[in-house]
Short mmCIF file of C-alpha atoms in Angstrom, two decimals:
data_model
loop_
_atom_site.label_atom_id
_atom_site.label_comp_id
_atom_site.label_asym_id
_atom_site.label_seq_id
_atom_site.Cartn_x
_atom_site.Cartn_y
_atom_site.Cartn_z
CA UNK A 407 9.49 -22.80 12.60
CA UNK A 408 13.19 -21.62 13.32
CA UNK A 409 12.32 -19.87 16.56
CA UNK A 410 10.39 -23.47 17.81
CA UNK A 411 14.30 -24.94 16.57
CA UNK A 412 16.02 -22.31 18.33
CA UNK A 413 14.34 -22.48 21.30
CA UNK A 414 14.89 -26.56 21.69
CA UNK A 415 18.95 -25.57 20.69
CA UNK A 416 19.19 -23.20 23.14
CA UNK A 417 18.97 -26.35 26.38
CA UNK A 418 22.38 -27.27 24.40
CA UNK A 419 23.57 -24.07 23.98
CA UNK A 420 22.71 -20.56 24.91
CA UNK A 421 24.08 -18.70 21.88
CA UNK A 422 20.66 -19.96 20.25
CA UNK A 423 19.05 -18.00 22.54
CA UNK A 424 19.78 -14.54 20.31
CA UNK A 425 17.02 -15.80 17.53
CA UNK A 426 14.54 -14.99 20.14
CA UNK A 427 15.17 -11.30 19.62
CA UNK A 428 12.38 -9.72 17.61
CA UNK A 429 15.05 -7.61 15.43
CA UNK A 430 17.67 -10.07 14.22
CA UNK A 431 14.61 -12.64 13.07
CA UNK A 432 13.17 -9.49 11.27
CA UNK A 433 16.39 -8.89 9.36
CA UNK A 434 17.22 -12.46 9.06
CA UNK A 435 13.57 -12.68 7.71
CA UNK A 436 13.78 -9.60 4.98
CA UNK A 437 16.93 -11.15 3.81
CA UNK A 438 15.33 -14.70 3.21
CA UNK A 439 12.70 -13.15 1.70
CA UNK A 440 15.27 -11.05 -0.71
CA UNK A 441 17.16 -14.06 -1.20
CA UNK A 442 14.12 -16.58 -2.17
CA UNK A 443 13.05 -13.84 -4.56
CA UNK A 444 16.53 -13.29 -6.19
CA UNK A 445 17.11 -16.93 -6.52
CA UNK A 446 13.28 -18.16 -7.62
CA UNK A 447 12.11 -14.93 -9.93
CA UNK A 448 14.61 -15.87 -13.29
CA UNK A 449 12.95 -19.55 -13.11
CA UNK A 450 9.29 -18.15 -12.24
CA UNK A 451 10.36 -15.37 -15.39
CA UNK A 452 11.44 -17.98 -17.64
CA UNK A 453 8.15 -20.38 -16.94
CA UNK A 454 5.49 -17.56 -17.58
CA UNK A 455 7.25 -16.79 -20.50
CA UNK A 456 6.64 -20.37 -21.50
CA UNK A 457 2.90 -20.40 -20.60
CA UNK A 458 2.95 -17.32 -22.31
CA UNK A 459 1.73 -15.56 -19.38
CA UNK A 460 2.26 -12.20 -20.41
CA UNK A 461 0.85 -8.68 -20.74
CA UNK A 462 -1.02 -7.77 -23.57
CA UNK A 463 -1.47 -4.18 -25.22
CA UNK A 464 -3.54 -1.50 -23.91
CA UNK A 465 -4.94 1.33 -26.13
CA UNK A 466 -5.78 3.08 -23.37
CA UNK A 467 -2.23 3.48 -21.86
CA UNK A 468 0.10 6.18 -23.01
CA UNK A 469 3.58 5.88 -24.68
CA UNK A 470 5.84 3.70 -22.40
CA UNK A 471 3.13 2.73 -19.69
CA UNK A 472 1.87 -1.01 -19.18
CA UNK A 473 1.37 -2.25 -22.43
CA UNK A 474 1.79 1.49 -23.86
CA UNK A 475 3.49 2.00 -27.57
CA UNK A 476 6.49 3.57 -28.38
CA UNK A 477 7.79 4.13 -31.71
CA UNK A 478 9.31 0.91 -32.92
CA UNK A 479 6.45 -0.98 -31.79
CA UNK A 480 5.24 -2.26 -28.16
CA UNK A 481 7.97 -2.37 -25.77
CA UNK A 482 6.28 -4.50 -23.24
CA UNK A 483 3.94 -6.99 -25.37
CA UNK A 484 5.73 -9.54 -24.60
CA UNK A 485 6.60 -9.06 -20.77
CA UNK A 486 5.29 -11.64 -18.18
CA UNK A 487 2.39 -10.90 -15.64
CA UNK A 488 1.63 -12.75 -12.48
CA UNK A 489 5.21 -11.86 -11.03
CA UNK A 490 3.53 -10.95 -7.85
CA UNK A 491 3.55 -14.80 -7.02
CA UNK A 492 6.95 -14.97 -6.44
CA UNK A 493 6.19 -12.28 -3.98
CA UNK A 494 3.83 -14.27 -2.21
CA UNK A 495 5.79 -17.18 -2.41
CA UNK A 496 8.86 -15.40 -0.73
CA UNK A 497 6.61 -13.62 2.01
CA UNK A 498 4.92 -16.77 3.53
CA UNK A 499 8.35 -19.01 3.11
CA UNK A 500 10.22 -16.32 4.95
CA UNK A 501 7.04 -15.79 7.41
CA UNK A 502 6.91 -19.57 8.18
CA UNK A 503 10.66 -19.95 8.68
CA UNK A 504 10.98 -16.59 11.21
CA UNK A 505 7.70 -15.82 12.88
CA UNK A 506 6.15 -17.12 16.15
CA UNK A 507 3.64 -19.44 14.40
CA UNK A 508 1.56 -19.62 17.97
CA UNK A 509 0.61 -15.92 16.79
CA UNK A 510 -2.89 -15.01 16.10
CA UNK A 511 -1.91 -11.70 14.21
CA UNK A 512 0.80 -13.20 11.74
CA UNK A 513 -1.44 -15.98 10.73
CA UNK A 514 -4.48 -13.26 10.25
CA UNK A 515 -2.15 -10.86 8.47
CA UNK A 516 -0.82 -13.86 6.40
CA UNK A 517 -4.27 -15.60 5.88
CA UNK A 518 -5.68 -11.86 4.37
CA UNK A 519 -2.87 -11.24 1.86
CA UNK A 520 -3.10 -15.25 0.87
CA UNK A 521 -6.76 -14.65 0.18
CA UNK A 522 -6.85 -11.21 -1.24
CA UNK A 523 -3.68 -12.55 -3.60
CA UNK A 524 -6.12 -15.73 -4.86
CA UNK A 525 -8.63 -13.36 -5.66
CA UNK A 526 -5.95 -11.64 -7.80
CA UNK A 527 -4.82 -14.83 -9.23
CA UNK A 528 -8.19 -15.96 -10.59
CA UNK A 529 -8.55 -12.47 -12.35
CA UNK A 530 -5.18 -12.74 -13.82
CA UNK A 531 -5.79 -16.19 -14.81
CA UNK A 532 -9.36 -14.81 -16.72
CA UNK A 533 -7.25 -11.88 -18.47
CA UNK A 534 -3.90 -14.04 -19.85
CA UNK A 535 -4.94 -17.13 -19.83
CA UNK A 536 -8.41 -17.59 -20.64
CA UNK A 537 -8.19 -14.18 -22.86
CA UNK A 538 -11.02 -12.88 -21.26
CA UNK A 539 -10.10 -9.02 -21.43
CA UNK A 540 -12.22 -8.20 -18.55
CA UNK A 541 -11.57 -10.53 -16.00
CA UNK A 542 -13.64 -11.29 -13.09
CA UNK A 543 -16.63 -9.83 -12.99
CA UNK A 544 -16.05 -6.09 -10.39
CA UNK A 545 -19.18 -7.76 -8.00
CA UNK A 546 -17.64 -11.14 -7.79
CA UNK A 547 -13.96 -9.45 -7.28
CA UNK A 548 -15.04 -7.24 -4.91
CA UNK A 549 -17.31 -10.05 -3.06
CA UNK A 550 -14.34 -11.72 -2.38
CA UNK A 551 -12.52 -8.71 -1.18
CA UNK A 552 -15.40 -7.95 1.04
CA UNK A 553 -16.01 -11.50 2.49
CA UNK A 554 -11.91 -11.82 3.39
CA UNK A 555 -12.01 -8.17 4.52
CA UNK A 556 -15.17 -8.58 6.76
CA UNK A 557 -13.80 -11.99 7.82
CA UNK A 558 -10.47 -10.52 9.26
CA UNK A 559 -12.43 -7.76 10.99
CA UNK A 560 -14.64 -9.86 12.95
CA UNK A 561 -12.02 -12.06 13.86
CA UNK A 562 -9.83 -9.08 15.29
CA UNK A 563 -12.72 -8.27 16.81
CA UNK A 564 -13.69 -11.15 19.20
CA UNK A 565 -10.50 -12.08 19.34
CA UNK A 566 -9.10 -8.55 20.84
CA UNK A 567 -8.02 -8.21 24.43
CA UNK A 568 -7.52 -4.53 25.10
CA UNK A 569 -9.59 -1.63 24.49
CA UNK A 570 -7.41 -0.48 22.19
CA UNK A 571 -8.31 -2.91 19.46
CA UNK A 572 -11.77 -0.89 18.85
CA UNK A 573 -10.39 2.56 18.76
CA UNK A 574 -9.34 5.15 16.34
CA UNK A 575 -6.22 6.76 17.47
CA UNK A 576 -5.18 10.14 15.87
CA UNK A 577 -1.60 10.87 14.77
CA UNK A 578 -0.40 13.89 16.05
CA UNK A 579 -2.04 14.62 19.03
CA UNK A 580 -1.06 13.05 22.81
CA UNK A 581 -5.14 11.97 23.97
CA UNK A 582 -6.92 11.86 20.40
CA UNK A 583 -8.85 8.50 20.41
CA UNK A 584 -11.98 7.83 19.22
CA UNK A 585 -13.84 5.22 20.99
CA UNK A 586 -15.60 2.78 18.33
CA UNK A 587 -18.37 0.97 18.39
CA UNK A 588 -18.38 -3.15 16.86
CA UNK A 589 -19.93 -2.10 14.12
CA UNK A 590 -17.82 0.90 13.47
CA UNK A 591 -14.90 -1.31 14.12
CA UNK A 592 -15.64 -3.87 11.44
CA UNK A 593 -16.74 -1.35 8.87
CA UNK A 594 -13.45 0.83 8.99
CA UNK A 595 -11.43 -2.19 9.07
CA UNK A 596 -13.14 -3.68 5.50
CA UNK A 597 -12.65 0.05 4.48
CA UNK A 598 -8.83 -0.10 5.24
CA UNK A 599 -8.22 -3.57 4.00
CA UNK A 600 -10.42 -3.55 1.14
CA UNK A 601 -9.88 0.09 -0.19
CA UNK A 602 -5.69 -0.37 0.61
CA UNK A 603 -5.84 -3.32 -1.92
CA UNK A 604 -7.26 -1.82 -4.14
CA UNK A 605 -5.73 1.77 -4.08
CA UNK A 606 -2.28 -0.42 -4.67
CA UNK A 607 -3.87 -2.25 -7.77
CA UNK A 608 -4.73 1.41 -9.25
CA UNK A 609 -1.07 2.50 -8.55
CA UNK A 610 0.41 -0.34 -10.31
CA UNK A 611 0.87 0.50 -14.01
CA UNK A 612 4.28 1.61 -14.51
CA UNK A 613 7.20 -0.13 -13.70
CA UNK A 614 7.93 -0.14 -10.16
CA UNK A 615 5.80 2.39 -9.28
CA UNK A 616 3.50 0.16 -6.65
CA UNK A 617 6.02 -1.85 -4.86
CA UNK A 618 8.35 0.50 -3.79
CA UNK A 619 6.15 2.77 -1.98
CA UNK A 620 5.03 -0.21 -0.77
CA UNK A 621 8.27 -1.51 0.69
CA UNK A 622 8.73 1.71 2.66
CA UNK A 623 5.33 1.86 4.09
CA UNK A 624 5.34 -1.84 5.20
CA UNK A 625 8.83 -1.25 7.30
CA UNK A 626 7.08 1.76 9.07
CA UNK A 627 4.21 -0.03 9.74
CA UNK A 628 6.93 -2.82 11.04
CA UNK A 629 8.15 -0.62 13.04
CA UNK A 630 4.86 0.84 14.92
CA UNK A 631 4.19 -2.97 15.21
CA UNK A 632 7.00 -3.63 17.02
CA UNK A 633 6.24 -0.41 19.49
CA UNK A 634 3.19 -1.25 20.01
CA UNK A 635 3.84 -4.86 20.75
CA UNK A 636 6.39 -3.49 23.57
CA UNK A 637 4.89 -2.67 26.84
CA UNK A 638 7.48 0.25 27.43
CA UNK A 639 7.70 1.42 24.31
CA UNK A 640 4.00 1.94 23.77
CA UNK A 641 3.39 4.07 27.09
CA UNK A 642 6.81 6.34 26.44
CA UNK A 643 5.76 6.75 22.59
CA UNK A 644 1.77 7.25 23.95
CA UNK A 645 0.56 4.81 21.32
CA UNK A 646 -2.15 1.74 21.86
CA UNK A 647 0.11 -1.34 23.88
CA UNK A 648 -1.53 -4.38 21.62
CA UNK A 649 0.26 -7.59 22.78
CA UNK A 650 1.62 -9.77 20.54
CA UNK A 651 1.76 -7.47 17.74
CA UNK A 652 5.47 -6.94 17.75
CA UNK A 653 5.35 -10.35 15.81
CA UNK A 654 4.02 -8.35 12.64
CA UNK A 655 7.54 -6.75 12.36
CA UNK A 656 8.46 -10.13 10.92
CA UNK A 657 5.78 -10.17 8.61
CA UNK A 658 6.42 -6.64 7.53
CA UNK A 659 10.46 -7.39 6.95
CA UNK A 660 8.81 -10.29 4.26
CA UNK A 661 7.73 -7.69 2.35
CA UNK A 662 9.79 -5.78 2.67
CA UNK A 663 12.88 -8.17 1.87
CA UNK A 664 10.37 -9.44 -1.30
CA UNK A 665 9.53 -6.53 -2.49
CA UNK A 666 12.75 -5.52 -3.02
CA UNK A 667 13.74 -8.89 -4.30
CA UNK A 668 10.71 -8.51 -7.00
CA UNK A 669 11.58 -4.91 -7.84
CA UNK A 670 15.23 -6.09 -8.69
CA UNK A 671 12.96 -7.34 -11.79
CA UNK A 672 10.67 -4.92 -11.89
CA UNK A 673 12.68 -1.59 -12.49
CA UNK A 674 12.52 0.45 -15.75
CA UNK A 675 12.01 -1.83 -17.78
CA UNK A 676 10.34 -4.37 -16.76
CA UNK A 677 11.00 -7.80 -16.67
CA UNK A 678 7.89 -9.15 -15.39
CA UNK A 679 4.96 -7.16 -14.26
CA UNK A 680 3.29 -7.84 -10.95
CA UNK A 681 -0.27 -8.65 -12.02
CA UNK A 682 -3.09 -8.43 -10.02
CA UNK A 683 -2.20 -10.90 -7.69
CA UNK A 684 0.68 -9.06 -6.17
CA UNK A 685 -1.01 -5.10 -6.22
CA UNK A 686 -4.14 -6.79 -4.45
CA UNK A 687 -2.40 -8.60 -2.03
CA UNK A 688 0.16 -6.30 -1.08
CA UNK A 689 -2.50 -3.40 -0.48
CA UNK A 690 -4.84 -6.24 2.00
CA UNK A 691 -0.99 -6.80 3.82
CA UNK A 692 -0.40 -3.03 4.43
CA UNK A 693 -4.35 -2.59 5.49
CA UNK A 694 -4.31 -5.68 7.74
CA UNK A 695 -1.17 -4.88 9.81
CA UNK A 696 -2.82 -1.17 9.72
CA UNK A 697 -5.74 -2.05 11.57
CA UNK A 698 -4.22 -3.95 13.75
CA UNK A 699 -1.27 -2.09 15.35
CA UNK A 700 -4.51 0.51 15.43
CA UNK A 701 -2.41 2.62 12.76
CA UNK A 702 -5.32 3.38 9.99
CA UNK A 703 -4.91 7.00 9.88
CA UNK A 704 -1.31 7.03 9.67
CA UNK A 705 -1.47 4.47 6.82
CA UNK A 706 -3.43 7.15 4.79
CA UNK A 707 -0.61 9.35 5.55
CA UNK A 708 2.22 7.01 4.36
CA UNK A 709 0.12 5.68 1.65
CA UNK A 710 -0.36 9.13 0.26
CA UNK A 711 0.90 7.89 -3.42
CA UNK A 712 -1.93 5.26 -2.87
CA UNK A 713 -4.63 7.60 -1.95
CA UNK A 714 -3.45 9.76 -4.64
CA UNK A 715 -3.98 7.61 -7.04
CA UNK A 716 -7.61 6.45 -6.10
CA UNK A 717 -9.00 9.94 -5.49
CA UNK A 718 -7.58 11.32 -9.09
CA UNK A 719 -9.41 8.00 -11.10
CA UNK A 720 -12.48 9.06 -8.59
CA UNK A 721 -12.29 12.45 -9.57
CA UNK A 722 -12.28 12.00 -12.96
CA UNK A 723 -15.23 9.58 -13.72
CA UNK A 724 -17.23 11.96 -11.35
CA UNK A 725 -16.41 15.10 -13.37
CA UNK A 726 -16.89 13.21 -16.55
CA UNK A 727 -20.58 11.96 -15.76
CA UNK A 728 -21.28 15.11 -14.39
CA UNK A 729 -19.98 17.55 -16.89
CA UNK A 730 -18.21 15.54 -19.18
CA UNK A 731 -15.26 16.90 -19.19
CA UNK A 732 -11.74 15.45 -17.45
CA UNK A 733 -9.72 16.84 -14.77
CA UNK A 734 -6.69 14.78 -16.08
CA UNK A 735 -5.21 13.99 -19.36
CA UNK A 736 -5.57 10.57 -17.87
CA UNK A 737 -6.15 8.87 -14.83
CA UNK A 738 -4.39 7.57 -12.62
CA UNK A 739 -2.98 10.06 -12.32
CA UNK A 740 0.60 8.76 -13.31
CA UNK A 741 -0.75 8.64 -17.07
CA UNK A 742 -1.43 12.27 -16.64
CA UNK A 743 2.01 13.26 -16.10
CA UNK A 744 3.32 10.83 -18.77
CA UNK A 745 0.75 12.60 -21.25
CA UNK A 746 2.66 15.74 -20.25
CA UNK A 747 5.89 14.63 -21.60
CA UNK A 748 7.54 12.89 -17.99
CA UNK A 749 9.42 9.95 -18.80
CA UNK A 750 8.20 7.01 -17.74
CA UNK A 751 11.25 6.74 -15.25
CA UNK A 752 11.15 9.99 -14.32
CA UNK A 753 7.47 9.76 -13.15
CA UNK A 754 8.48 6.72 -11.21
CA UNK A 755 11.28 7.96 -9.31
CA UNK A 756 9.58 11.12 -8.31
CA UNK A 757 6.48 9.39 -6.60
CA UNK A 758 8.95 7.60 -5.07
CA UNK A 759 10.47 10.40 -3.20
CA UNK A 760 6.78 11.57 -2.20
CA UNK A 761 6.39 8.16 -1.04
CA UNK A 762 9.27 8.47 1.05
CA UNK A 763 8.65 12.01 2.56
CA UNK A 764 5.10 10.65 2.94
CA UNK A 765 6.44 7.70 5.17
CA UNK A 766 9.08 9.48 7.33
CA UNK A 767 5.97 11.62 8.44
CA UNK A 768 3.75 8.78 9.02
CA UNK A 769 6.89 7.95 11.46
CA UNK A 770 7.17 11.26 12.98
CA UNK A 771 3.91 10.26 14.84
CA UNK A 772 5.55 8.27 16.60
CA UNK A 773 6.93 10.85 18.98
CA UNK A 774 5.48 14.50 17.66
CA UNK A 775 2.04 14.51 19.86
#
């Protein structure tokens, strides 16, 4: 919207002309996004609070988790759920305001985490509003998940205009791509999108502990997406030219600049709690702009915490049926280390400084090959 401004502006002026730069609209875009967050979340705070829209008590979660006890009673019965709204909120008002809205890529990424966030909505709106414990039924949840995740494949697919949009590229090494086939194409991309999502729902259930790996990993995957959207850049770094990517570096400073506006809220302890409508969307956002700066692999890198997380619940309800017995005190596996005696900030901060390590390798493939 403000580049379509700046561009009329700039036939009375040419100083206008420096909002066409892909950088400055990125950092002018994290910091609206921070700034809609900072100013909206006490209101959005204050009116779940009054729709009592909060968390409710889990036996199943130790000592100082989501909903977890603590001597002195339940820490975090009454804290508010659903925050990730005002992440969404702050994401697609900071998108519309900076992006080129003539872009096929930032309306796709935008459309998936829209879609995959609704989905998360409706089960919120089952588990604190309706009381329904359970939520939406796992086949209807994950039917939506697969019809959005299919949907964005097929339309990267017939919509692509290189080769590159149907290959597999391997971090690491200089001539590692994997030709794919259509269908191989649209079932790794509902892989990435669908399994990203959720892999960020599983990791958030302690304060903090989702969005802020998720915050680094989006600006790395902003910054391949600007690479790869630059001609020159693409063919000196020897990574897939897409055009018209670079325009996801705008969507990826939303998140960024939201995420760190929510987490401003979110920290140890917790004002309001994302909710299923945040974790799902953020995860789709992260496996959208993934696939499409051709980027999957590297995404399991960064998103190590992620991964971690699914594999550990994976492991442990396939060594239970099988032998029935538990690899981990509990899983995820962030339980586990609070069952060992970690404080509940201390097991926070530390997968955040995996996260981190985890993302400035993802970056190192950007030259190492």
């Amino acid at each position: 919207m403000l580049l379509e401004l700046s561009r009329w502006l700039t036939q009375y002026h040419t100083g206008f002309k420096v909002f066409s730069y892909l950088t400055l609209r990125a950092i002018l875009a994290a910091l609206t996004a921070l700034l809609i967050s900072l100013l909206v979340g006490p209101r959005v705070i204050e009116w779940l609070k009054s729709k009592r829209v909060r968390n409710d008590p889990r036996d199943y979660v130790p000592a100082g988790g989501e909903g977890g006890t603590v001597t002195g009673g339940n820490i975090k019965r009454h804290t508010p759920t659903m925050g990730g709204a005002l992440i969404l909120v702050a994401m697609t008002s900071s998108t519309l305001l900076w992006s080129d809205l003539a872009n096929r890529f930032v309306w796709t990424a935008l459309t998936v985490t829209l879609v995959f966030g609704a989905v998360g909505f409706y089960d919120d709106y089952l588990k604190v509003i309706k009381g329904d414990a359970a939520g939406m039924p796992s086949r209807w949840k994950y039917f939506w998940q697969s019809v959005a995740g299919l949907g964005a494949a097929f339309f990267l697919l017939v919509s692509g205009t290189v080769d590159a949009s149907t290959s597999l590229y391997v971090p690491f090494f200089k001539n590692a791509v994997l030709p794919l086939g259509s269908v191989s194409f649209v079932v790794l991309t509902y892989f990435v999108i669908v399994g990203t999502s959720n892999a960020v729902n599983l990791t958030d259930g302690l304060d903090g502990l989702a969005i802020m790996p998720a915050v680094m990993v989006a600006g790395a995957l902003g910054i391949f997406a600007y690479a790869s959207g630059n001609v020159v850049f693409a063919q000196y770094l020897l990574i897939p030219h897409i055009p018209g990517s670079g325009e996801l570096l705008i969507f990826c400073a939303t998140l960024v600049g939201a995420g760190l506006g929510f987490l401003w809220f979110n920290t140890y302890p917790a004002q309001v709690f994302m909710g299923d409508i945040g974790a799902l969307a953020l995860g789709a956002a992260l496996g959208v702009v993934a696939v499409i700066v051709r980027q999957e692999i590297v995404l399991f890198i960064m998103g190590g915490v992620f991964v971690l997380e699914t594999v550990s619940v994976i492991l442990q309800v396939a060594s239970f049926k099988l032998t029935g017995k538990r690899i981990f005190r509990m899983a995820p596996i962030h339980h586990h280390f609070q069952l060992k005696g970690w404080a509940e900030p201390k097991v926070i901060v530390r997968f955040w400084i995996i996260s981190f390590v985890l993302v400035l390798t993802g970056l190192a493939a950007l030259k190492l090959r």
